[in-house]
Structures are given as C-alpha cells and as structure tokens.
XYZ file of C-alpha atoms in Angstrom:
651
model
C -88.248 -46.807 165.998
C -91.815 -46.036 167.053
C -92.757 -44.070 170.163
C -96.080 -45.025 171.693
C -97.958 -42.107 173.261
C -101.237 -43.309 174.717
C -103.232 -44.416 171.696
C -101.116 -42.558 169.114
C -97.875 -43.896 167.610
C -95.546 -41.747 165.522
C -92.528 -43.264 163.705
C -89.317 -41.319 164.236
C -86.234 -41.862 162.071
C -82.819 -42.018 163.765
C -81.839 -38.651 162.308
C -84.792 -36.956 163.967
C -82.881 -36.790 167.239
C -79.808 -34.741 166.536
C -77.985 -33.549 169.609
C -75.797 -35.953 171.615
C -76.366 -36.033 175.352
C -73.369 -35.412 177.602
C -73.417 -37.684 180.631
C -69.990 -36.788 181.954
C -68.494 -33.376 182.399
C -65.194 -34.474 180.931
C -66.168 -36.273 177.865
C -68.407 -39.361 177.849
C -70.827 -38.665 175.031
C -73.841 -40.790 174.166
C -76.082 -39.588 171.318
C -79.725 -39.402 172.160
C -80.538 -41.852 169.401
C -78.250 -44.334 171.061
C -79.842 -43.710 174.436
C -83.287 -44.310 172.992
C -82.251 -47.650 171.562
C -80.122 -48.783 174.489
C -82.231 -48.360 177.610
C -85.677 -49.593 178.726
C -88.448 -47.017 178.390
C -91.616 -47.128 180.440
C -94.730 -47.636 178.399
C -96.364 -44.391 177.244
C -93.615 -42.320 178.818
C -90.783 -40.761 176.906
C -89.338 -37.645 178.616
C -87.589 -34.845 176.791
C -84.910 -32.628 178.342
C -85.903 -29.000 177.962
C -82.255 -27.985 177.833
C -81.249 -30.679 175.354
C -83.146 -29.043 172.478
C -84.174 -32.341 170.943
C -86.092 -31.573 167.780
C -88.908 -33.784 166.569
C -89.601 -33.620 162.864
C -92.927 -34.400 161.243
C -96.302 -34.185 162.954
C -95.143 -35.087 166.428
C -94.645 -31.518 167.680
C -98.041 -31.456 169.348
C -96.887 -34.276 171.560
C -93.872 -32.339 172.835
C -95.408 -31.795 176.257
C -95.154 -35.556 176.752
C -91.348 -35.479 176.269
C -89.822 -33.876 179.331
C -86.628 -34.589 181.218
C -84.966 -37.116 178.881
C -81.497 -36.201 180.062
C -82.420 -36.384 183.722
C -84.263 -39.665 183.198
C -81.148 -41.187 181.642
C -78.941 -39.806 184.423
C -81.240 -41.250 187.041
C -81.472 -44.580 185.241
C -77.725 -44.869 184.879
C -77.014 -43.651 188.405
C -73.948 -42.201 186.768
C -71.205 -40.991 189.072
C -68.917 -38.093 188.551
C -65.896 -38.882 186.405
C -62.295 -37.986 187.109
C -59.246 -37.973 184.885
C -57.338 -41.052 185.868
C -59.414 -43.774 184.218
C -57.571 -45.935 181.750
C -60.274 -47.967 180.083
C -58.384 -47.704 176.814
C -55.441 -49.634 178.251
C -57.735 -52.463 179.316
C -59.133 -53.067 175.846
C -57.764 -56.165 174.141
C -57.250 -55.796 170.435
C -60.461 -57.033 168.897
C -60.248 -60.227 166.925
C -61.891 -60.499 163.571
C -65.531 -60.665 164.601
C -67.064 -58.449 161.975
C -66.094 -55.334 163.923
C -62.667 -53.800 164.293
C -63.434 -51.318 167.059
C -66.216 -49.980 169.216
C -68.394 -47.297 167.618
C -67.150 -43.795 168.244
C -70.206 -42.826 170.296
C -69.528 -45.632 172.782
C -65.832 -44.937 173.316
C -64.804 -43.529 176.656
C -61.885 -41.092 176.706
C -58.887 -42.375 178.623
C -59.114 -39.353 180.879
C -62.459 -40.346 182.330
C -62.644 -42.451 185.472
C -65.359 -43.552 187.805
C -68.077 -46.067 188.258
C -69.543 -47.535 185.177
C -73.324 -47.510 184.966
C -74.923 -50.876 185.260
C -76.399 -50.714 181.759
C -73.053 -49.835 180.191
C -71.033 -52.334 182.187
C -72.673 -55.214 180.400
C -71.017 -54.055 177.203
C -67.801 -55.330 178.693
C -69.275 -58.298 180.502
C -68.057 -61.786 179.689
C -68.672 -63.745 182.874
C -68.593 -67.525 183.049
C -70.998 -67.692 185.953
C -73.762 -65.233 185.024
C -75.337 -63.706 181.971
C -76.899 -60.250 181.920
C -79.840 -59.414 179.742
C -81.664 -56.236 179.013
C -85.330 -55.759 179.575
C -87.513 -55.468 176.487
C -87.982 -51.912 175.358
C -91.653 -51.080 175.560
C -93.347 -50.058 172.377
C -90.132 -49.445 170.458
C -89.731 -51.180 167.142
C -85.991 -51.603 166.599
C -86.264 -54.016 163.707
C -84.404 -51.565 161.534
C -81.414 -51.478 163.860
C -78.535 -53.733 162.745
C -78.057 -56.803 164.957
C -74.469 -55.981 165.727
C -75.296 -52.398 166.721
C -74.199 -51.949 170.316
C -73.836 -55.714 170.691
C -77.614 -56.204 171.085
C -79.015 -59.482 169.790
C -82.324 -61.055 170.787
C -82.709 -58.802 173.857
C -79.304 -59.866 175.179
C -76.407 -57.457 175.379
C -73.238 -59.246 174.327
C -69.727 -57.946 174.339
C -68.072 -57.440 170.953
C -64.769 -57.703 172.788
C -63.635 -59.173 176.107
C -63.621 -55.979 178.148
C -62.914 -56.247 181.875
C -65.676 -56.182 184.458
C -66.012 -53.232 186.785
C -66.643 -53.659 190.478
C -69.718 -51.509 191.032
C -69.113 -51.326 194.782
C -65.796 -49.495 194.767
C -65.121 -48.613 191.132
C -62.132 -50.963 190.811
C -61.498 -53.390 188.033
C -61.954 -56.969 189.240
C -58.737 -58.567 190.343
C -57.247 -61.484 188.427
C -55.367 -64.178 190.301
C -53.356 -66.758 188.362
C -52.035 -69.762 190.267
C -49.391 -72.041 188.766
C -49.687 -75.399 190.510
C -46.310 -77.087 190.154
C -44.489 -73.767 190.051
C -40.987 -75.190 190.479
C -41.197 -77.503 187.477
C -39.378 -76.977 184.208
C -42.537 -76.144 182.254
C -43.560 -73.443 184.715
C -40.086 -71.941 184.918
C -39.305 -71.907 181.189
C -42.714 -71.385 179.606
C -45.589 -70.406 181.887
C -44.018 -67.614 183.951
C -42.265 -66.030 180.914
C -45.566 -66.104 178.997
C -47.418 -64.468 181.887
C -44.802 -61.735 182.108
C -44.953 -61.140 178.344
C -48.714 -60.631 178.619
C -48.285 -58.348 181.626
C -45.595 -56.305 179.887
C -47.710 -55.916 176.756
C -50.729 -54.717 178.740
C -52.925 -57.794 178.338
C -53.078 -58.507 182.071
C -54.543 -56.000 184.537
C -52.207 -54.017 186.754
C -53.771 -55.599 189.832
C -53.025 -59.161 188.710
C -51.631 -61.570 191.270
C -49.317 -64.441 190.243
C -49.131 -67.338 192.701
C -46.648 -70.187 192.589
C -47.685 -73.362 194.405
C -45.605 -76.483 195.002
C -44.262 -78.705 197.778
C -40.797 -77.174 198.023
C -39.885 -75.034 200.992
C -39.280 -71.694 199.278
C -40.034 -68.039 199.944
C -41.474 -65.361 197.687
C -37.972 -64.093 196.992
C -36.752 -67.576 196.133
C -39.423 -67.966 193.459
C -38.801 -64.460 192.117
C -35.090 -65.008 191.776
C -35.720 -68.391 190.111
C -37.966 -67.033 187.375
C -36.323 -63.607 186.953
C -33.621 -64.995 184.656
C -36.256 -66.431 182.304
C -38.186 -63.179 181.818
C -37.523 -61.118 178.697
C -39.128 -58.044 177.184
C -40.295 -57.714 173.622
C -37.517 -56.981 171.168
C -39.704 -54.596 169.188
C -40.642 -52.457 172.198
C -38.542 -52.440 175.352
C -39.706 -49.270 177.039
C -39.665 -49.448 180.834
C -38.587 -53.082 180.703
C -36.881 -53.036 184.078
C -39.766 -51.265 185.798
C -42.309 -53.659 184.351
C -40.238 -56.655 185.380
C -39.915 -55.383 188.943
C -43.643 -54.693 189.085
C -44.434 -58.193 187.833
C -42.069 -59.849 190.304
C -43.478 -57.783 193.165
C -46.899 -59.259 192.369
C -45.555 -62.819 192.335
C -45.993 -64.888 195.494
C -45.108 -68.404 196.588
C -46.909 -70.932 198.752
C -45.603 -74.267 199.993
C -48.738 -76.389 199.745
C -47.250 -79.401 201.492
C -48.503 -82.936 200.892
C -52.112 -82.338 201.909
C -53.721 -80.704 198.886
C -56.901 -79.834 200.748
C -55.058 -77.798 203.360
C -52.753 -76.384 200.719
C -55.636 -75.121 198.597
C -57.272 -73.516 201.608
C -54.025 -71.630 202.241
C -53.800 -70.657 198.583
C -57.331 -69.275 198.591
C -56.619 -67.286 201.758
C -53.446 -65.837 200.201
C -55.365 -64.860 197.079
C -58.061 -63.159 199.137
C -55.435 -60.981 200.822
C -54.412 -59.506 197.461
C -57.928 -59.427 195.991
C -59.518 -57.411 198.782
C -63.250 -56.828 198.589
C -63.459 -56.304 194.833
C -64.788 -58.748 192.288
C -62.211 -61.457 191.735
C -61.506 -63.929 188.929
C -59.121 -66.880 189.200
C -57.155 -69.071 186.791
C -55.441 -72.266 187.948
C -52.746 -73.776 185.723
C -52.300 -77.424 186.715
C -48.727 -78.183 185.684
C -48.660 -81.450 187.612
C -48.025 -85.150 186.787
C -51.025 -87.091 185.516
C -51.148 -89.267 188.620
C -51.612 -86.175 190.815
C -54.074 -84.357 188.554
C -57.393 -85.553 189.980
C -56.433 -85.052 193.613
C -55.175 -81.547 192.922
C -58.205 -80.653 190.794
C -60.675 -81.992 193.369
C -59.008 -80.173 196.261
C -58.874 -76.990 194.216
C -62.550 -77.210 193.275
C -63.655 -77.658 196.874
C -61.350 -75.181 198.578
C -59.805 -72.583 196.257
C -62.525 -71.319 193.919
C -63.692 -67.752 194.296
C -67.343 -66.902 194.818
C -66.840 -63.339 193.560
C -66.175 -64.063 189.885
C -65.316 -66.821 187.437
C -62.884 -69.716 187.877
C -60.987 -71.482 185.069
C -58.547 -74.387 185.181
C -55.895 -75.277 182.612
C -54.909 -78.919 182.182
C -51.842 -80.177 180.311
C -51.919 -83.157 177.941
C -52.091 -86.113 177.725
C -55.806 -86.306 178.406
C -55.967 -89.990 179.227
C -54.334 -93.146 177.900
C -57.210 -94.430 175.764
C -60.953 -93.903 175.365
C -61.870 -95.515 178.698
C -59.258 -93.753 180.838
C -60.042 -90.438 179.139
C -63.754 -90.899 179.849
C -63.085 -91.572 183.533
C -60.822 -88.535 183.763
C -63.425 -86.357 182.065
C -66.237 -87.540 184.336
C -64.133 -86.864 187.425
C -63.399 -83.323 186.253
C -67.013 -82.639 185.270
C -68.160 -83.737 188.722
C -66.245 -80.762 190.124
C -66.224 -78.215 187.287
C -68.449 -77.091 184.460
C -67.254 -77.781 180.925
C -66.802 -74.057 180.245
C -64.327 -73.836 183.125
C -61.971 -76.512 181.749
C -59.219 -75.568 179.269
C -57.228 -78.540 177.942
C -54.058 -76.926 176.623
C -51.782 -78.122 173.837
C -49.077 -75.542 173.196
C -48.695 -76.632 169.554
C -52.210 -75.337 168.896
C -51.080 -71.832 169.825
C -49.005 -71.500 166.659
C -49.892 -68.878 164.051
C -50.215 -71.682 161.530
C -53.284 -72.983 163.348
C -54.971 -69.585 163.588
C -54.250 -68.956 159.920
C -56.196 -72.026 158.854
C -59.580 -70.431 159.379
C -58.465 -66.921 158.385
C -57.005 -68.056 155.070
C -60.004 -70.158 154.178
C -62.970 -68.114 155.372
C -61.697 -64.607 154.546
C -60.438 -65.308 151.003
C -62.918 -66.047 148.249
C -60.176 -67.543 146.101
C -59.723 -70.500 148.495
C -63.141 -71.333 149.921
C -64.643 -72.741 146.665
C -61.600 -75.027 146.282
C -61.881 -76.526 149.783
C -63.412 -79.892 148.915
C -62.897 -83.234 147.192
C -63.727 -81.588 143.851
C -60.364 -79.829 143.679
C -58.193 -81.246 146.480
C -56.431 -84.563 145.821
C -54.828 -85.055 149.251
C -53.876 -83.202 152.424
C -50.643 -83.762 154.359
C -50.086 -82.696 157.966
C -46.408 -82.953 158.870
C -44.663 -82.442 162.198
C -41.034 -83.538 162.358
C -38.512 -82.786 165.086
C -34.748 -82.989 164.709
C -34.164 -83.534 168.409
C -34.568 -86.509 170.693
C -36.806 -87.013 173.724
C -34.135 -87.133 176.414
C -35.632 -84.165 178.277
C -39.053 -85.827 178.523
C -37.923 -89.440 178.512
C -39.942 -90.855 181.401
C -43.150 -89.165 180.298
C -42.670 -90.002 176.624
C -41.842 -93.632 177.326
C -45.211 -93.988 179.032
C -47.338 -92.400 176.326
C -45.413 -92.341 173.040
C -45.888 -90.016 170.121
C -49.436 -91.177 169.315
C -50.928 -90.239 172.660
C -48.698 -87.197 173.079
C -48.895 -85.436 169.695
C -51.196 -87.230 167.262
C -54.281 -87.421 169.476
C -54.315 -83.711 170.248
C -52.271 -81.555 167.890
C -52.532 -83.514 164.637
C -56.229 -84.335 164.979
C -57.135 -80.804 166.037
C -55.235 -79.391 163.058
C -57.085 -81.752 160.727
C -60.449 -80.854 162.282
C -59.860 -77.105 161.940
C -58.783 -77.598 158.343
C -61.705 -79.819 157.297
C -64.621 -78.395 159.298
C -67.675 -76.792 157.742
C -68.006 -73.008 158.109
C -69.157 -72.268 161.680
C -72.058 -69.894 162.178
C -69.726 -67.496 164.020
C -66.236 -67.230 165.470
C -67.602 -68.050 168.902
C -65.564 -70.818 170.506
C -68.520 -73.168 170.959
C -69.613 -72.757 167.339
C -66.129 -73.686 166.135
C -65.958 -76.639 168.534
C -69.316 -77.875 167.250
C -67.929 -78.078 163.723
C -64.630 -79.656 164.794
C -66.339 -82.488 166.615
C -68.425 -83.292 163.514
C -65.200 -83.820 161.550
C -63.750 -86.123 164.205
C -66.954 -88.141 164.437
C -66.936 -88.552 160.637
C -63.340 -89.828 160.575
C -62.839 -93.566 160.051
C -61.289 -95.608 162.827
C -57.681 -96.470 162.089
C -56.561 -99.988 161.254
C -53.080 -101.510 161.374
C -52.783 -101.442 157.588
C -53.218 -97.658 157.595
C -50.395 -96.812 159.995
C -46.603 -96.986 160.236
C -44.709 -97.056 163.545
C -41.065 -96.110 163.834
C -38.370 -95.612 166.444
C -34.969 -94.018 166.022
C -32.032 -96.258 166.821
C -30.756 -95.984 170.363
C -27.535 -94.071 170.851
C -25.947 -93.684 174.261
C -23.693 -90.959 172.879
C -26.759 -88.846 172.087
C -28.507 -89.903 175.319
C -31.657 -90.689 173.384
C -32.271 -94.132 174.871
C -31.987 -93.396 178.587
C -35.625 -94.019 179.511
C -37.143 -95.591 176.413
C -38.133 -99.224 176.040
C -38.016 -101.124 172.763
C -41.699 -100.665 171.854
C -42.177 -96.929 172.343
C -42.788 -95.316 168.921
C -41.040 -92.036 168.132
C -42.540 -91.903 164.627
C -46.116 -92.308 163.459
C -47.653 -92.017 160.002
C -51.234 -92.760 159.016
C -53.789 -92.334 156.246
C -57.119 -90.986 157.469
C -60.411 -90.578 155.642
C -63.312 -88.303 156.550
C -66.578 -89.873 155.463
C -68.710 -86.867 154.653
C -69.880 -85.167 151.469
C -67.062 -82.617 151.365
C -64.097 -84.958 151.872
C -65.248 -88.369 150.707
C -62.285 -90.239 149.193
C -59.635 -87.599 150.000
C -56.699 -89.113 151.943
C -55.409 -87.087 154.880
C -51.848 -88.264 155.428
C -50.375 -87.402 158.803
C -46.773 -87.782 159.875
C -45.192 -86.983 163.235
C -41.704 -87.987 164.289
C -38.708 -87.259 166.495
C -35.026 -87.469 165.650
C -35.585 -86.725 161.959
C -33.429 -84.827 159.492
C -35.248 -81.508 159.782
C -37.480 -79.585 162.134
C -40.628 -78.985 160.111
C -44.247 -78.122 160.825
C -46.550 -77.582 157.875
C -49.774 -78.428 156.097
C -49.631 -79.235 152.382
C -52.707 -79.252 150.181
C -52.189 -80.919 146.810
C -54.763 -80.229 144.105
C -55.930 -82.444 141.266
C -54.124 -82.308 137.956
C -55.641 -80.210 135.186
C -57.971 -82.444 133.127
C -56.781 -82.710 129.522
C -53.760 -80.512 130.227
C -52.645 -78.866 126.961
C -49.070 -78.689 128.256
C -48.731 -82.344 129.235
C -45.941 -82.897 126.690
C -44.014 -79.943 128.076
C -44.403 -81.154 131.642
C -42.934 -84.593 131.015
C -43.663 -88.012 132.399
C -43.815 -87.043 136.082
C -47.082 -85.174 136.103
C -46.885 -84.901 139.930
C -44.124 -82.342 139.599
C -46.667 -79.997 138.036
C -49.225 -80.435 140.824
C -50.523 -77.180 142.275
C -49.942 -76.940 146.013
C -50.907 -74.655 148.854
C -48.386 -74.850 151.702
C -48.994 -73.422 155.176
C -45.685 -73.541 157.013
C -44.833 -72.655 160.586
C -41.299 -74.069 160.800
C -38.556 -73.521 159.639
C -39.749 -70.151 158.294
C -43.367 -69.166 158.767
C -44.838 -68.714 155.311
C -47.778 -69.218 152.978
C -46.663 -70.695 149.658
C -48.587 -71.392 146.450
C -46.988 -73.662 143.893
C -47.963 -72.829 140.298
C -46.754 -73.654 136.809
C -45.324 -70.865 134.680
C -43.317 -70.282 131.519
C -39.578 -69.770 131.832
C -38.614 -66.405 130.258
C -36.906 -66.610 126.879
C -37.443 -68.063 123.451
C -39.190 -71.370 123.188
C -41.740 -72.847 125.576
C -40.361 -74.362 128.741
C -42.456 -74.763 131.886
C -41.353 -74.529 135.482
C -43.057 -75.101 138.847
C -42.510 -72.003 141.012
C -43.654 -70.866 144.434
C -45.478 -67.645 145.121
C -44.511 -66.949 148.706
C -45.520 -64.813 151.623
C -42.582 -65.040 154.008
C -43.633 -63.611 157.352
C -40.196 -62.472 158.477
C -39.892 -60.341 155.329
C -43.437 -58.991 155.355
C -43.967 -58.361 159.063
C -41.236 -56.841 161.193
C -42.682 -58.040 164.502
C -41.710 -60.541 167.138
C -43.912 -63.625 167.027
C -45.336 -64.352 170.505
C -44.750 -67.744 172.054
C -47.656 -70.168 171.723
C -48.138 -70.203 175.504
C -48.740 -66.445 175.426
C -51.415 -66.898 172.796
C -53.215 -69.679 174.653
C -52.972 -68.088 178.114
C -54.461 -64.889 176.726
C -57.299 -66.947 175.250
C -57.972 -68.393 178.706
C -58.041 -64.919 180.253
C -60.496 -63.800 177.574
C -62.619 -66.941 177.748
C -61.881 -67.880 174.117
C -61.928 -71.684 174.056
C -61.897 -72.574 170.352
C -58.311 -73.913 170.482
C -59.003 -76.066 173.543
C -60.545 -79.538 173.280
C -64.043 -80.014 174.607
C -65.016 -83.300 176.243
C -66.906 -84.584 173.194
C -63.967 -83.703 170.920
C -61.701 -85.611 173.276
C -63.917 -88.687 173.135
C -64.269 -88.539 169.336
C -60.488 -88.364 168.871
C -59.918 -91.334 171.181
C -62.543 -93.363 169.297
C -60.416 -93.049 166.150
C -57.219 -94.191 167.855
C -58.220 -96.592 170.626
C -58.887 -99.733 168.510
C -55.495 -99.582 166.779
C -53.725 -98.673 170.041
C -55.162 -101.756 171.746
C -54.131 -103.903 168.806
C -50.580 -102.517 168.942
C -50.330 -103.175 172.675
C -51.930 -106.612 172.617
C -49.831 -107.881 169.702
C -46.696 -106.092 170.943
C -46.043 -104.714 167.480
C -42.466 -103.493 167.226
C -41.801 -100.182 165.494
C -39.549 -100.019 162.442
C -36.103 -98.664 163.303
C -34.613 -95.666 161.514
C -31.411 -93.684 161.797
C -31.391 -90.773 164.199
C -31.200 -87.674 161.998
C -32.597 -89.568 158.991
C -35.861 -89.369 157.036
C -37.796 -91.895 159.071
C -38.885 -95.472 158.398
C -39.150 -96.722 154.822
C -42.669 -97.951 155.555
C -43.947 -94.385 155.410
C -43.137 -94.210 151.691
C -45.022 -97.454 151.019
C -47.983 -96.090 152.983
C -48.079 -92.985 150.772
C -47.824 -95.084 147.614
C -50.683 -97.300 148.801
C -52.952 -94.280 148.886
C -51.583 -92.673 145.728
C -49.671 -89.947 147.529
C -46.046 -88.886 147.421
C -44.855 -87.206 150.591
C -44.352 -83.607 149.518
C -41.695 -82.781 152.113
C -39.326 -85.217 150.379
C-alpha cells in the first residue's frame, strides 16, 4: 500500500505494521495491517496511536508526527460497543461450501465468548441481503493492487461475504429473526417432509434460535393441534442425539398455527400480524413455502405478496412443481409471479435435485483434473440418465394423472441433471453464474420429435391399486434421445429414462467412453467389444457410490481380461447420516443459494424442448406401450437405444 502525506508518498509493506490492535477487551483482535486495508482513510490523514507502538520502517520516520491516534480513529469509526461473554457467533456460522476458502482468516474470527453490537463496517462481512447491497467507500490514496482479491472478501470496492453469515440488528444487537411459513401446513407433504426437514436444520444448528415456524391452512386447528400432528414425524440425527428431547420441545414451542380461512387476503394479513408478534422490532426475514395445489397457487402468491411480506428484511417464496403444463401456461404463470416478486425471491423446488448425486456432478468434474479433460465428445460416446421407481403412483394418483411423468419428472429433474452435467465451467460457484451456464445447455438442446421418444404405462392392477385415478393415456414411463448442438457435445446422444412400477429403484448417471482405437487386446476381449467399454457411474440409489469400470488382467498364468469396477461406496467410506433432500434445499433457500432452483429462462428453455412433442402426443392421442408392473419397461426403449447406437447400461 502507499500512504499519501501531503505531496510525499512512501510505500509501506504489510510487514511494516507489526502489532495487532485490540478493539475488544475480551478478545476481538484486528491487526493494524488489516485495519489499514479495510476501512476508508481520509486523504492526507493517517493517525498513529501513541500507545500502539506501530513501527514504520524505511525513511518514513520523519513523518511520524502525522500518524497519531490510529487506534482511537478506528474505535471512533467503528463505534464499537463493549463486548460481553455470551455471544455465539461461532454457532451461527454455516459450514463454508467450496468457494476457494475453507474458513475465515484467523484475524477476522470472533471468539465465541464475545457479544455485542457489530460495527457497521464489519457487519457487511456477514451481509447477504436480497433487498440491499452494501459497498465500501474507496480508500483514498491507498494502492491495494497487491492485496489478493479474496482477502477479506473485497472485490471491486464491494465487500462480499465468503459465507452466508447472519445479519445483526444494529439497533438492539439481536440477530434478525427468521420466520418460515408453510402454506398448506396440514397436507401430506408438509407433515412428512417439510416440518421434519425444518426440525433437522434447527436441531443441527442451521436455523437461528429465534426462528418462528408458522403453519397456515383452512382447517380449524390450534397451535397444540399442529404440534401434536407433526411431533410424531420429527426425528433427531442418528449420529448425534444429544439433547434431542430438549431441542424438539424448543422447536415445537416456536411452531404456531393460523387458520387462514377462504379469503387469502385476510388470511395473509393475519399471518403477517402473527409473525410480527414473534419478530418484535428487530430485523426480520421471511420464507414462505407454498405447498398448495396448482389451481390455488396464483391467488395465494398474490395475496402473500401484497399483505404478508416484511419491510424489515428479505422475503423468499418456495414453489413446488409442476411449473406449468406447457410453454404457454408456464410463461403465464411466470409473468404472474414476476408481477409480484423479483426473480431472486422465487425458488422453484424439485426435491430430486437435493440429492448428493446432483451436487457431486460439479465437484467430481471441476475439482478433479483426471475427469475434466475427458468431458467432451472426444472421449465420451454417450451419457445415460436413469430414474426408475419400483412403486406405483397410487399416493399421487390425481395429480399424476393430470401431468404424467414427462411434466412431473422429465421437465425438471432429468433436464436439470443433464444441464449440470453438460454445462461449461462457470466463472464461479455463485448461483447465477451456474444458472447462466445451465440455460445455455438447454437452449442448445434439440427439440424432441416423436421418433426420439418412447411412452409406456404399466398394466392396471386393482389388486395393487395402481389404476385408481389413471386414465388410459397417462404415461408412467418415458425414454428419449437428446442431442446438445454445441462444440463440446455435438453428436453425443444423451439417453434419458424415467419410469414407475419398474423392477428396481435406481437413480444414476452413466458415462460410457469410446473404445480404445486399435485395441491391442481386441482378440482377448471377444466379439462384444461393448463389454470392455470404460464407464463412469454416479449412483444415488440403491447405494450411493462412484464407480469406474476398467479392464484388467485376471491374476494367474495366461492372459485373460476382465471388466472390473473401482468403487467408492459412501456407506463404507463415510459413517454419517445422509440428510434428506428437503433439508439440503431448504438450507439453500435460507442461505440464498439458488443454483439448484430453476430460473425463469431455464424454465422456458426446458419447455421449448418438450412442448412440440407434448402437443403432438395430445393431439394425436398417442397411446403408451403397456408393460408389466415390476418389469423392465416397454420393449420400445431397447429399440430406441439401438437406433442411436446405445445399449442401456442398467440392463
């Protein structure tokens, strides 16, 4: 850095300021070098604390009379309040994701015993607000070009948080409250998935202690009724069950119920008033989970936007799939939502995208040099995305009969998986940067035609109760061959398969590589060269694993080859309980991480691929091919693979 003193400038290296400055009697330490870099300095004025014994090396000693009161200047600038011992900042820190930094620098850590108001300049280190952005003023006459960009989260004069730390309320020293409302609280999804996921986050310390959980529906219930309903669904982590009962009681005591009635406007006004009672005067953030039928979505969302949003923090809404019926209906739905909310407030959730398999896609590719060079048409022959269920749709019959497997699973989960797999490297792990790359993949994908798809439906069986709500044209199986027309993937078939009532519950991605040109061991391999194909398998179900299929010599005399799997089996390697996908995605919403949620342009691009073939299916009333419940699916899927030179690897 360079300190400007009138007309004379003297460069000072970082090591020229040695002694850290104590700003808190019980432990908050900020080195002087950090203070110099972090806070605005008036032009031609750089005070020096006489009692700090800052030593200037080089020829700058004759300027020492210009450097007085550095410590007191910082104290005044920070308006730092006296600390006490009950602060628990450490408990509020979410484990940092891989963002090039594993933890905050030591000189910025605050001991867990220190409590009090956070200075305005430091609070921005934990600021991640959807409504406002805080920037620092330029530092006068200080050249910080030698300071790394990620130092202290400063980039281009803007202080950004390296991790989603909670905001502090500067008026009363409290953390901002978080209110989470579950609209449709008495439904099966809320009871079995949403409330248990919220409790798991609360128990593990990922929700603040002052969180408020609000159930909203039209049933005439009390707080105690809701608590007793969800209590049986709450469980503590198997791998750490300390204070389970106490935590559960604390969570239930912060759970409230409101009968919103049939007038959503009045109901949302009541909900907002109830939230304000628990939030008090502190800063307040709100999340609204809309677990409601599609026909009620817009009315609920509009009433919520007008009557239940807080003005003291950010607001986020979570919307369940399906996100429309085709391109036109999805566009109308999107425009209605965007008339009431900003894009950054909307989180379109698909629980299948909360699986570890999906997160591992980018980690495996971008953090391992051995894979990244292979990720293109040069080495990859085909990619298969497989999702098969061994159960029927009796529990979601009415919903599934209206939308089918294409609109329910393929449009969101399968296409998002393909986009994450095939995207170009994003410039960062920021959610918007990842979304930008995903949408490019979807826009480059060819529109589907009838010749590239196979529809199937398992045979009705009253004994299994699988045909209660379904009509004869609702597909329960879908297979397709997709092509991405860009330089990286030109000519590589992406085969997708999703089905219900199949022989096995399976969720995996298989990457098959080209055969070795001029293979010296062709005679040893035999006629079926495909058996010797190298594969990379990313599996979530039945057992989460990463598998690499390679050819090797069988031990013993002679030369016999075998195709073997090198495997990383998660249950053997990691002795931890895998969180439910709803936990993962709800935590992302709390933290403002939106990379696993579809943006409006992604939504439109995905519908553009499917809508033409969907209209053709509906207009021509194309009947799906029947297959046995518990079987391998329609025979047409095998012909589809053969047409594109691919053998389904899961068979």
